[in-house]
Coordinates of C-alpha atoms (C1' of nucleotides) in Angstrom, one line a residue:
Chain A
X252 CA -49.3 99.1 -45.9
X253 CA -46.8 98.5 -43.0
X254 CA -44.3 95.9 -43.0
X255 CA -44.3 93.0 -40.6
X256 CA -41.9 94.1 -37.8
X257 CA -41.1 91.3 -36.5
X258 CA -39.0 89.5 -38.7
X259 CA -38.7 85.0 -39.0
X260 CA -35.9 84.8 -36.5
X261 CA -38.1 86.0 -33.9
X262 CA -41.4 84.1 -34.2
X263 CA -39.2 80.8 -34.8
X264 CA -37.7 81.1 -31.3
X265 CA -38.8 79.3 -28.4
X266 CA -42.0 81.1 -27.0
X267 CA -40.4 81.5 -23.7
X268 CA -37.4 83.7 -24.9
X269 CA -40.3 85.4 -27.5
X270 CA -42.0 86.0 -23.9
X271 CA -38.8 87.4 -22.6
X272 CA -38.0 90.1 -25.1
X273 CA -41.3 91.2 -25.6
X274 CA -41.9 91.7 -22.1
X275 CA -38.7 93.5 -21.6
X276 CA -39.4 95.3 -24.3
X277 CA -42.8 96.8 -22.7
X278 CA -41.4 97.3 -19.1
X279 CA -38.6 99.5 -21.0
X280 CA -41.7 101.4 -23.4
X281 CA -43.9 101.9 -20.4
X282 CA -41.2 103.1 -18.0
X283 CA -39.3 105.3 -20.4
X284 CA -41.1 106.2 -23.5
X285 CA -39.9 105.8 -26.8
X286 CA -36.9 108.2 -26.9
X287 CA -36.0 107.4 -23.4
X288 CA -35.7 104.0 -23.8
X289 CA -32.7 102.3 -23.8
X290 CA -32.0 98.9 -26.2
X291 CA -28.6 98.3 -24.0
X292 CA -31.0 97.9 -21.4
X293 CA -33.6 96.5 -23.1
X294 CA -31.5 93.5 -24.2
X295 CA -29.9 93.4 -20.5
X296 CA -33.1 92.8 -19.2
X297 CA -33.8 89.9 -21.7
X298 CA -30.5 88.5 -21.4
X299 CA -29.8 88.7 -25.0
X300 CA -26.9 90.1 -27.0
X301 CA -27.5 93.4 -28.7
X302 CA -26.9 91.8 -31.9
X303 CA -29.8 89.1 -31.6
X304 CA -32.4 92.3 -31.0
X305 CA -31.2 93.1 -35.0
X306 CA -31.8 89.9 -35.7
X307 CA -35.4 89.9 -34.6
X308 CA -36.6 93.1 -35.5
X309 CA -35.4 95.6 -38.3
X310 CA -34.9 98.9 -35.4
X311 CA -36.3 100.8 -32.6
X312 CA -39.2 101.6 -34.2
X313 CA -39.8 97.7 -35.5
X314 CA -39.5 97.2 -31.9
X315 CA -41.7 99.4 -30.5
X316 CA -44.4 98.7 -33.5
X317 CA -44.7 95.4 -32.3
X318 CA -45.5 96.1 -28.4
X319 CA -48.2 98.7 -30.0
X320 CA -50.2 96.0 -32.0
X321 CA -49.8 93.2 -29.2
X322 CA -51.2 96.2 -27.0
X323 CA -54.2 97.8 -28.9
X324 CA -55.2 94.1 -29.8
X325 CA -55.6 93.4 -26.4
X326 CA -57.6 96.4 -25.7
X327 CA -59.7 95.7 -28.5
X328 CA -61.1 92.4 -27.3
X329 CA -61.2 93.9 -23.6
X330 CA -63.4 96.4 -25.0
X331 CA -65.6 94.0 -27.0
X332 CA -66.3 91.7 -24.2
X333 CA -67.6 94.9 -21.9
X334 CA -69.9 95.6 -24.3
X335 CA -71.5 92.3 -24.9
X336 CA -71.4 91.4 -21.4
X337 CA -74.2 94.3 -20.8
X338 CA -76.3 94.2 -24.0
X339 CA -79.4 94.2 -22.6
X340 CA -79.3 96.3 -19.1
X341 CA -79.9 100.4 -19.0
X342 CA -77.2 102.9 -20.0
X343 CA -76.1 104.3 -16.7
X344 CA -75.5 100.4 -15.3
X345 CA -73.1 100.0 -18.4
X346 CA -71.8 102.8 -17.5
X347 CA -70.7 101.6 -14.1
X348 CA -69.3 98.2 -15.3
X349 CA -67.6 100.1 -18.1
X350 CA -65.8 101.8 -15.9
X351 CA -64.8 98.7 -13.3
X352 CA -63.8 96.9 -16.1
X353 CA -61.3 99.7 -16.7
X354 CA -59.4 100.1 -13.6
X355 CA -60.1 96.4 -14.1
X356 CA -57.5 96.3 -17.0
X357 CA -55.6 98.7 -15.9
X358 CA -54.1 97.1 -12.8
X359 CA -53.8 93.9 -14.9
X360 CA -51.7 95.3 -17.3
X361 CA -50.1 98.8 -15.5
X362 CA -47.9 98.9 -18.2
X363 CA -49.9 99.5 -21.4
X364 CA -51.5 101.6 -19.7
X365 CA -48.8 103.5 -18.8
X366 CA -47.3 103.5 -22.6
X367 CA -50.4 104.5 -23.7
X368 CA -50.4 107.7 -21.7
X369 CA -46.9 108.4 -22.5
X370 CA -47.7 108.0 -26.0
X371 CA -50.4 110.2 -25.7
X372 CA -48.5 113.4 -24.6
X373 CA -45.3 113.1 -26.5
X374 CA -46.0 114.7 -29.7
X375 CA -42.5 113.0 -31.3
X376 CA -43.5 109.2 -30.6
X377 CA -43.8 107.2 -33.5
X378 CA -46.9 106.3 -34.3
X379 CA -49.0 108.5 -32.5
X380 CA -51.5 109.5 -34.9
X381 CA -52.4 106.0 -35.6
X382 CA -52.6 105.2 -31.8
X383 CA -54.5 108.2 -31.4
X384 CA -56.7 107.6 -34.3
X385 CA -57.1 104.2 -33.2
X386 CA -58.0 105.1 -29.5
X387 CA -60.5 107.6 -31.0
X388 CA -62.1 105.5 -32.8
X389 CA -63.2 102.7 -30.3
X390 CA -63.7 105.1 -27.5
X391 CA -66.4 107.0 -30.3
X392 CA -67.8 103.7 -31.5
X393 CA -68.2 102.2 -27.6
X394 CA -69.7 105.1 -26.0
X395 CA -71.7 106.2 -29.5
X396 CA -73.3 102.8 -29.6
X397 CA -74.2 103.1 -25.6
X398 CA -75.9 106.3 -26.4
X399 CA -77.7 105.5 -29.3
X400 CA -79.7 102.3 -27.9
X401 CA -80.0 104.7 -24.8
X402 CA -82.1 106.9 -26.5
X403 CA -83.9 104.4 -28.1
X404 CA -85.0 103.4 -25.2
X405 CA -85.7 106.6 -23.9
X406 CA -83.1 106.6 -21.0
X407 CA -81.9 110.2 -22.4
X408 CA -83.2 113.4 -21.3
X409 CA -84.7 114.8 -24.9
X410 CA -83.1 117.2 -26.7
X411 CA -79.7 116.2 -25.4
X412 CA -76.6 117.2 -27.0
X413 CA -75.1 113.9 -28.4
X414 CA -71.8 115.3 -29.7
X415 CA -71.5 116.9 -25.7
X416 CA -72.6 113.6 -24.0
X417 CA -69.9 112.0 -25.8
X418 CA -67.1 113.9 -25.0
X419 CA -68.4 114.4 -21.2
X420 CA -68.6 110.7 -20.9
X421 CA -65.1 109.9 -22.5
X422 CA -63.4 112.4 -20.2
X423 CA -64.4 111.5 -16.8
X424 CA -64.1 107.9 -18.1
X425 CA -60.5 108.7 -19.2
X426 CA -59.6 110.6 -16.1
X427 CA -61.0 108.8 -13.9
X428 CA -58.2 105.8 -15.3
X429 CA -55.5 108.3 -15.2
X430 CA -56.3 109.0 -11.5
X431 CA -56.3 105.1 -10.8
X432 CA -53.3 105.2 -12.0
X433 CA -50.7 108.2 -12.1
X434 CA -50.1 109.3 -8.6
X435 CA -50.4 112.8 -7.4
X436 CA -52.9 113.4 -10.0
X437 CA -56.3 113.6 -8.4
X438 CA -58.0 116.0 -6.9
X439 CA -60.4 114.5 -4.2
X440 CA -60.9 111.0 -5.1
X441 CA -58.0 109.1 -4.2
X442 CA -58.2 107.2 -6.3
X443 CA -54.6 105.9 -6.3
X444 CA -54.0 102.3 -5.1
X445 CA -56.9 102.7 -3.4
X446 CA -58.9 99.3 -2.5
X447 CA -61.8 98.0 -4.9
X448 CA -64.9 98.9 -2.7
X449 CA -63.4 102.2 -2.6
X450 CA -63.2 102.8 -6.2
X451 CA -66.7 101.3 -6.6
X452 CA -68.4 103.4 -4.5
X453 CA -66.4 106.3 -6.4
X454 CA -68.1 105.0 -9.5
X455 CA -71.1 104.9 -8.2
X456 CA -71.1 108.6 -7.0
X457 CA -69.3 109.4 -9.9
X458 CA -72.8 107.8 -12.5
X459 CA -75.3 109.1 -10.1
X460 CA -73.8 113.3 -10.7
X461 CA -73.8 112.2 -14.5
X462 CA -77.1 110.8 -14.6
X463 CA -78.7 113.7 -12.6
X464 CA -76.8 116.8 -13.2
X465 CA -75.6 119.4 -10.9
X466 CA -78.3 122.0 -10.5
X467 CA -81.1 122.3 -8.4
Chain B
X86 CA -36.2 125.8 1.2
X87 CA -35.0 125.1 -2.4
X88 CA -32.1 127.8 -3.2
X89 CA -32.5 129.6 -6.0
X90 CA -31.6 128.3 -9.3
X91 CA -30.6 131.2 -11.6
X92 CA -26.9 132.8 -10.7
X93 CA -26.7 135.9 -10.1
X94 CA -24.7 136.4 -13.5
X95 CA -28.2 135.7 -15.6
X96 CA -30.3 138.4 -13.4
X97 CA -27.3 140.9 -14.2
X98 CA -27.6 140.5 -17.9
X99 CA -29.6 143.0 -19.8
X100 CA -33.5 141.9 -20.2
X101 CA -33.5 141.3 -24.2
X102 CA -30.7 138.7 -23.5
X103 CA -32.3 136.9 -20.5
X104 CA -35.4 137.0 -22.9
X105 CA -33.6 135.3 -25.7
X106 CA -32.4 132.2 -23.5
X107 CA -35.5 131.7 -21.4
X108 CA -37.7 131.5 -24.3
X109 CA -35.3 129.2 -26.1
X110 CA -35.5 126.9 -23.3
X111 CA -39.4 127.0 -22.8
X112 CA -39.5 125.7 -26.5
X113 CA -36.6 123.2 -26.2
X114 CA -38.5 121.9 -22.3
X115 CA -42.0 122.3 -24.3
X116 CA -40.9 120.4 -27.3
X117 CA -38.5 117.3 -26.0
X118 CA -39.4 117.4 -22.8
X119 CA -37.0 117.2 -20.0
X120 CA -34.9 114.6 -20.6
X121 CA -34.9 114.9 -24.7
X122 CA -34.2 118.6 -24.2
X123 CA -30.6 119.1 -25.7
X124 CA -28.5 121.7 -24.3
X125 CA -26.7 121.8 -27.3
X126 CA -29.8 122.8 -29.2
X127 CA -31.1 125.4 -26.6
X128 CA -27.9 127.5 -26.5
X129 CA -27.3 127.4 -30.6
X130 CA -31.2 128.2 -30.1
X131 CA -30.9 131.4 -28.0
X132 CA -27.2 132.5 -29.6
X133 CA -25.2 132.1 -26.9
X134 CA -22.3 129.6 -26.2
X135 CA -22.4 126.2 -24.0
X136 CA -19.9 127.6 -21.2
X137 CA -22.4 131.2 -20.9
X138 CA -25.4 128.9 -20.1
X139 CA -23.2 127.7 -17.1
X140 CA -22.2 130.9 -15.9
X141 CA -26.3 131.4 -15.5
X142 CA -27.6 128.4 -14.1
X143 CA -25.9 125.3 -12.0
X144 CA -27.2 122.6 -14.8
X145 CA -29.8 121.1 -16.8
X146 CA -31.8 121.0 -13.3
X147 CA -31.4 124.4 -12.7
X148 CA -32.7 125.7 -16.3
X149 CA -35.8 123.6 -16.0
X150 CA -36.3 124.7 -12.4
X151 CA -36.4 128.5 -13.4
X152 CA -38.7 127.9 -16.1
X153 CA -41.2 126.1 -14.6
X154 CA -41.3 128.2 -11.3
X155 CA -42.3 131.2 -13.8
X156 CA -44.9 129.1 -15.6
X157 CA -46.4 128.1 -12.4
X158 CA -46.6 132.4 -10.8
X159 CA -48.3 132.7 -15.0
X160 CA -50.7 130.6 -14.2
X161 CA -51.2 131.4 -10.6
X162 CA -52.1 135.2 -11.5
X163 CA -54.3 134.1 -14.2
X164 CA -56.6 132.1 -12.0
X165 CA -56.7 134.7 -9.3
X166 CA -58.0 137.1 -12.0
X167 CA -60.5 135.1 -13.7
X168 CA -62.1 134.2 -10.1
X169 CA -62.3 137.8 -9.1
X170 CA -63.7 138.8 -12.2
X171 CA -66.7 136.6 -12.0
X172 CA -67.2 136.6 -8.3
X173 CA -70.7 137.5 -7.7
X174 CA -72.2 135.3 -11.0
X175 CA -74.1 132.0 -10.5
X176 CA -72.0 128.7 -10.8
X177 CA -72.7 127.7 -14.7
X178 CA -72.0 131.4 -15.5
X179 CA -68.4 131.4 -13.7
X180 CA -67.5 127.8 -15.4
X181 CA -68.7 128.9 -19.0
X182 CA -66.2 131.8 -18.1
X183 CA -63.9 129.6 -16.4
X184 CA -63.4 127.6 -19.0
X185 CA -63.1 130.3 -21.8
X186 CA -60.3 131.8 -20.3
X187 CA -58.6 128.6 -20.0
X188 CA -58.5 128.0 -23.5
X189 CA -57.6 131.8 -24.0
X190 CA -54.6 130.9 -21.4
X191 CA -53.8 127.6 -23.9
X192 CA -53.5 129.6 -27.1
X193 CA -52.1 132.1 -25.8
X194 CA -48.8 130.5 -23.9
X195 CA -49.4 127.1 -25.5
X196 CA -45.9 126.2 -24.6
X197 CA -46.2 126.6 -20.8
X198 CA -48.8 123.8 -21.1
X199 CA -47.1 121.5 -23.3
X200 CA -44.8 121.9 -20.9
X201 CA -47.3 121.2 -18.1
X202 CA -48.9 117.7 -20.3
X203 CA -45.2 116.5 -20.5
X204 CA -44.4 116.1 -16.8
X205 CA -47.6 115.2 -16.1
X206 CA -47.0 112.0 -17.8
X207 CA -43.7 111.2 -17.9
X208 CA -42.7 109.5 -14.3
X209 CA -38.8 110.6 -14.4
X210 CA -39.5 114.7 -15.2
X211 CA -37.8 116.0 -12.0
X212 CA -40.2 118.7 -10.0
X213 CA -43.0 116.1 -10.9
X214 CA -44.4 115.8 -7.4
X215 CA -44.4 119.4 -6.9
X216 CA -46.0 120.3 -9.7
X217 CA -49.3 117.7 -9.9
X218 CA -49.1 118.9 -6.0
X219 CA -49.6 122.1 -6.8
X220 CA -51.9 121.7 -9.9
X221 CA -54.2 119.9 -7.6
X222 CA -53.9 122.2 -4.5
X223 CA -55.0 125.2 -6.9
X224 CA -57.5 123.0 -9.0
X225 CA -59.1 121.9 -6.1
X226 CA -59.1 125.9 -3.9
X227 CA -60.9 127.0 -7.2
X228 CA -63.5 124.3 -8.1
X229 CA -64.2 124.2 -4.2
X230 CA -64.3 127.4 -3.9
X231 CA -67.2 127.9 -6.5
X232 CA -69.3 124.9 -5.4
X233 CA -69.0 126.0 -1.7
X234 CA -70.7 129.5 -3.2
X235 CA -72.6 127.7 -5.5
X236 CA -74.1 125.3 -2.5
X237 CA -74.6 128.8 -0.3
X238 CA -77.0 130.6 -2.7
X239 CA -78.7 127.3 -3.0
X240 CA -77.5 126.7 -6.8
X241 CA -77.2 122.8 -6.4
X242 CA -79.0 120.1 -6.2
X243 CA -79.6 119.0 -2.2
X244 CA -77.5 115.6 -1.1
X245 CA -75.1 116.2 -4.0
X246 CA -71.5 114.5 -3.5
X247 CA -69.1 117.5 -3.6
X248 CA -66.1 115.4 -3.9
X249 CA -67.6 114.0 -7.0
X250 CA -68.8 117.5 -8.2
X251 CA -65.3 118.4 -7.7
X252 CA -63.9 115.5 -9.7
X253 CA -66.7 115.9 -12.6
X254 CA -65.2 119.3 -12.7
X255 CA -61.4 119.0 -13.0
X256 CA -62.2 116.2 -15.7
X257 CA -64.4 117.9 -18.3
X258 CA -62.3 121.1 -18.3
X259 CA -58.9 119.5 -18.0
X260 CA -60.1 117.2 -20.9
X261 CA -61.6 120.1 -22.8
X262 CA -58.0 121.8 -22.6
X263 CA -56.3 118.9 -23.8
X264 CA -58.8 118.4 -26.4
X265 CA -58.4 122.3 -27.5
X266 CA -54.4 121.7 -26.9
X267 CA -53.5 118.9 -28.6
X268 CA -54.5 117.0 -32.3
X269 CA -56.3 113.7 -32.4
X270 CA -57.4 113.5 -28.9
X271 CA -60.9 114.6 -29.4
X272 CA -63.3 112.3 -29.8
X273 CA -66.3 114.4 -31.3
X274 CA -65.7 118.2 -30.6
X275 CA -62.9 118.7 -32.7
X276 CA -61.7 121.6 -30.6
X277 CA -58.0 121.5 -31.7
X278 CA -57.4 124.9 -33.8
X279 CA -61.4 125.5 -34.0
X280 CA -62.1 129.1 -34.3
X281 CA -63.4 130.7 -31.4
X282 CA -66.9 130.7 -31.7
X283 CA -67.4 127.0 -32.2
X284 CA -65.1 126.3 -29.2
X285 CA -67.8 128.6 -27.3
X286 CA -70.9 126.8 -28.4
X287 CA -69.2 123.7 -27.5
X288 CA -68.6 124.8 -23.7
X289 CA -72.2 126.2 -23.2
X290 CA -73.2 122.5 -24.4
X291 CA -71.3 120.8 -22.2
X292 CA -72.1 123.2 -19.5
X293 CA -75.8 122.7 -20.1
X294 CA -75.3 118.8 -19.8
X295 CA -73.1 119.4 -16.6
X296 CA -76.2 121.2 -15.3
X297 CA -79.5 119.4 -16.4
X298 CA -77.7 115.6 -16.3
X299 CA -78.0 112.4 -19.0
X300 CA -81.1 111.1 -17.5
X301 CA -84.7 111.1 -18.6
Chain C
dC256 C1' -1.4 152.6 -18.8
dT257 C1' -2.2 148.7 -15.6
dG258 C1' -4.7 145.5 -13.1
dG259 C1' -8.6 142.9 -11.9
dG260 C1' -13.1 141.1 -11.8
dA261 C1' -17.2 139.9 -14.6
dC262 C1' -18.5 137.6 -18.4
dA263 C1' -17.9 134.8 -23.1
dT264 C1' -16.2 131.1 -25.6
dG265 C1' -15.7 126.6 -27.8
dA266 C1' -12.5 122.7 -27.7
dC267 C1' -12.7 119.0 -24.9
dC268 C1' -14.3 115.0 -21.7
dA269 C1' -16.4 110.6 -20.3
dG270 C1' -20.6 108.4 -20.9
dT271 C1' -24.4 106.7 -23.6
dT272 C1' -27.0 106.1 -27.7
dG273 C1' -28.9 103.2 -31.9
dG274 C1' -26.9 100.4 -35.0
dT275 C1' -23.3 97.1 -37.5
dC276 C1' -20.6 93.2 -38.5
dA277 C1' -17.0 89.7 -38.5
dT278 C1' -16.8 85.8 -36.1
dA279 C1' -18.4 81.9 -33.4
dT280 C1' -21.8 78.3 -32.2
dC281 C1' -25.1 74.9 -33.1
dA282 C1' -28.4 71.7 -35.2
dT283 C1' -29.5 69.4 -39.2
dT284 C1' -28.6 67.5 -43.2
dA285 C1' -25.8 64.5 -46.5
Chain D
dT102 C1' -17.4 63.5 -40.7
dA103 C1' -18.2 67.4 -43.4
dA104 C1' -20.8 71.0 -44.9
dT105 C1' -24.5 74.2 -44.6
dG106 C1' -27.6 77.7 -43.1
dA107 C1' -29.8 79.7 -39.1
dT108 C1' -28.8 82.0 -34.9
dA109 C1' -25.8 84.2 -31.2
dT110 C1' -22.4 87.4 -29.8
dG111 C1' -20.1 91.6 -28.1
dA112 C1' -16.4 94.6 -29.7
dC113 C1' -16.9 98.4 -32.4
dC114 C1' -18.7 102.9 -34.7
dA115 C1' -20.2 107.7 -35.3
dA116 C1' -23.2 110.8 -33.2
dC117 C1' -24.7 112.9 -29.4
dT118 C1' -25.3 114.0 -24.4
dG119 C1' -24.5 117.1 -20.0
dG120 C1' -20.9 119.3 -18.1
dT121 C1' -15.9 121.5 -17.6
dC122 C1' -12.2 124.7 -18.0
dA123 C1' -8.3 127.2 -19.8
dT124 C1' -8.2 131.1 -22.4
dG125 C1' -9.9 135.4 -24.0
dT126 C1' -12.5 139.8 -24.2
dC127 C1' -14.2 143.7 -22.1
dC128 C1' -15.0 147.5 -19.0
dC129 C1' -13.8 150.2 -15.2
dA130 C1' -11.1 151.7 -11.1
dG131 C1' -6.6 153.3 -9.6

DNA sequence: CTGGGACATGACCAGTTGGTCATATCATTA
DNA sequence: TAATGATATGACCAACTGGTCATGTCCCAG
């Protein structure tokens, strides 16, 4: 399968320089992009030489490989603790704390999230498929699995469109993040920096139009 | 106001020439993106030499400028028309439509909204701003728009949040274009390169779910 | 035929990129 | 102390970038 990226020399160093890199290794990801990024300023920002980078990992990509796992692991276990936090309550209160938890993670870590989106729209970043594959994968499994014991307990309106309900939840969930986050992007909410009751009660209105519909 | 970007040498050139370079730099801005678009490539691209593409424009800037100011009057018109043409229909009628000629728009200039997913997500894309300001201003005119009518002829559900109608809105189709747009991203539709019938069943299901709500 | 303005051209420039490598430093052995 | 292997370093490289400019071609007016 894939290599280890990282090579020895880098997880024998003292975690505090490890720390160093690797975080200015994300800032550079998350501002730049892949192609964008610079290694003369990634190592800058470490205050490294350029030849210890080549020491620690095999090239850009190596680099950038690593950040991605340390990243997507992270999401992972976010993800799993959501889900087991709210076992046992109804569908459209997961719904809400799904979604807090969200912008929850995302102003903890601004710039995974950020990578992530770059990621997302640049058709040439390594890796894509796989992050996209991957992202597709647990936003199915979460929201599939929220669905299903839904409709087990008969919190669904019959005859409902699972495939639709799906992909309806996964994009406003998804935009709804994006607008937390990229300024300039959102239509009416604000939802930009804006303070945590704010956002809630967004959330709120936000589950209460899913859960009822629009029409009369 | 901003001056215009194209010299007066490029509007004098005859119209299969002008043709030739503008489309080569939609694909080169489409494909890299702004700052991984190479001039080198764009002029080898349209057949002309480096030092011509300076006699038409004042730099990299200026190239992108042009461009994206006649992507932006593209989509513009196509709105307008698609609004008119379903004026006097009921809401989910004008969004089923709404939405179809969106992903008619998609397939048929898919470059202009690569173009468009590329700034939106990459911070240091000059005209950024502009363009998510004017995204929104026309995203938000025409979903308003239709839910104001929509409220008028008594269409929606009384004590409904129109912000969040308006936000539900912009999501599902900007997703659904996305999803149409781009490989991998789709989490259960799998709209990318589907023929058009299937894409149509898809939007009268999520329409329907739009309308009638999750809920029991 | 001459002159002049519009346009075309590609060698050239300084700056930056990802990546290399000979050399230096250092801790730990013997 | 000497030797050894791991680690650190930054000058250096070829390739490419956006941008310039001296020179050339072409057409048309006088």
């Amino acid at each position: 399968m894939s290599q280890e990226p990282a090579r020895n020399t880098f997880t024998h160093l003292p975690p505090d320089k490890q720390e160093r890199v690797l975080d200015a290794a994300l800032t550079e990801f998350a501002d730049q992009g892949y192609h964008q990024a610079s290694l003369n300023r990634l190592v800058a920002k470490a205050g490294i030489a350029k030849g210890s980078l080549y020491q620690y990992f095999p090239n850009k990509e190596g680099i950038f490989r690593h950040i991605f796992q340390l990243a997507l692991n992270l999401v992972r276990r976010t993800l799993v603790a959501v889900k087991e936090a709210t076992e046992n309550e109804n569908l459209f209160f997961r719904l809400e704390k799904s979604l807090q938890a969200g912008v929850r993670f995302l102003q903890e870590h601004p710039r995974i999230y950020s990578l992530y989106l770059k990621i997302q729209f640049d058709r040439q970043t390594p890796l894509r498929r796989e992050l996209l594959a991957a992202v597709r994968r647990h936003a199915s499994e979460y929201f599939g699995s929220l669905i299903a014991r839904a409709k087990a307990r008969g919190e669904l309106r019959p005859g409902i469109s699972e495939p639709a309900a799906l992909f309806l939840l996964d994009a406003v969930f998804d935009r709804f993040l994006q607008a937390a986050a990229v300024p300039y992007l959102d239509v009416t909410f604000n939802l930009h920096q804006a303070p945590e009751e704010a956002v809630n009660r967004r959330i709120r209105e936000l589950i209460d139009l899913l859960k009822e519909g629009l029409a009369a």
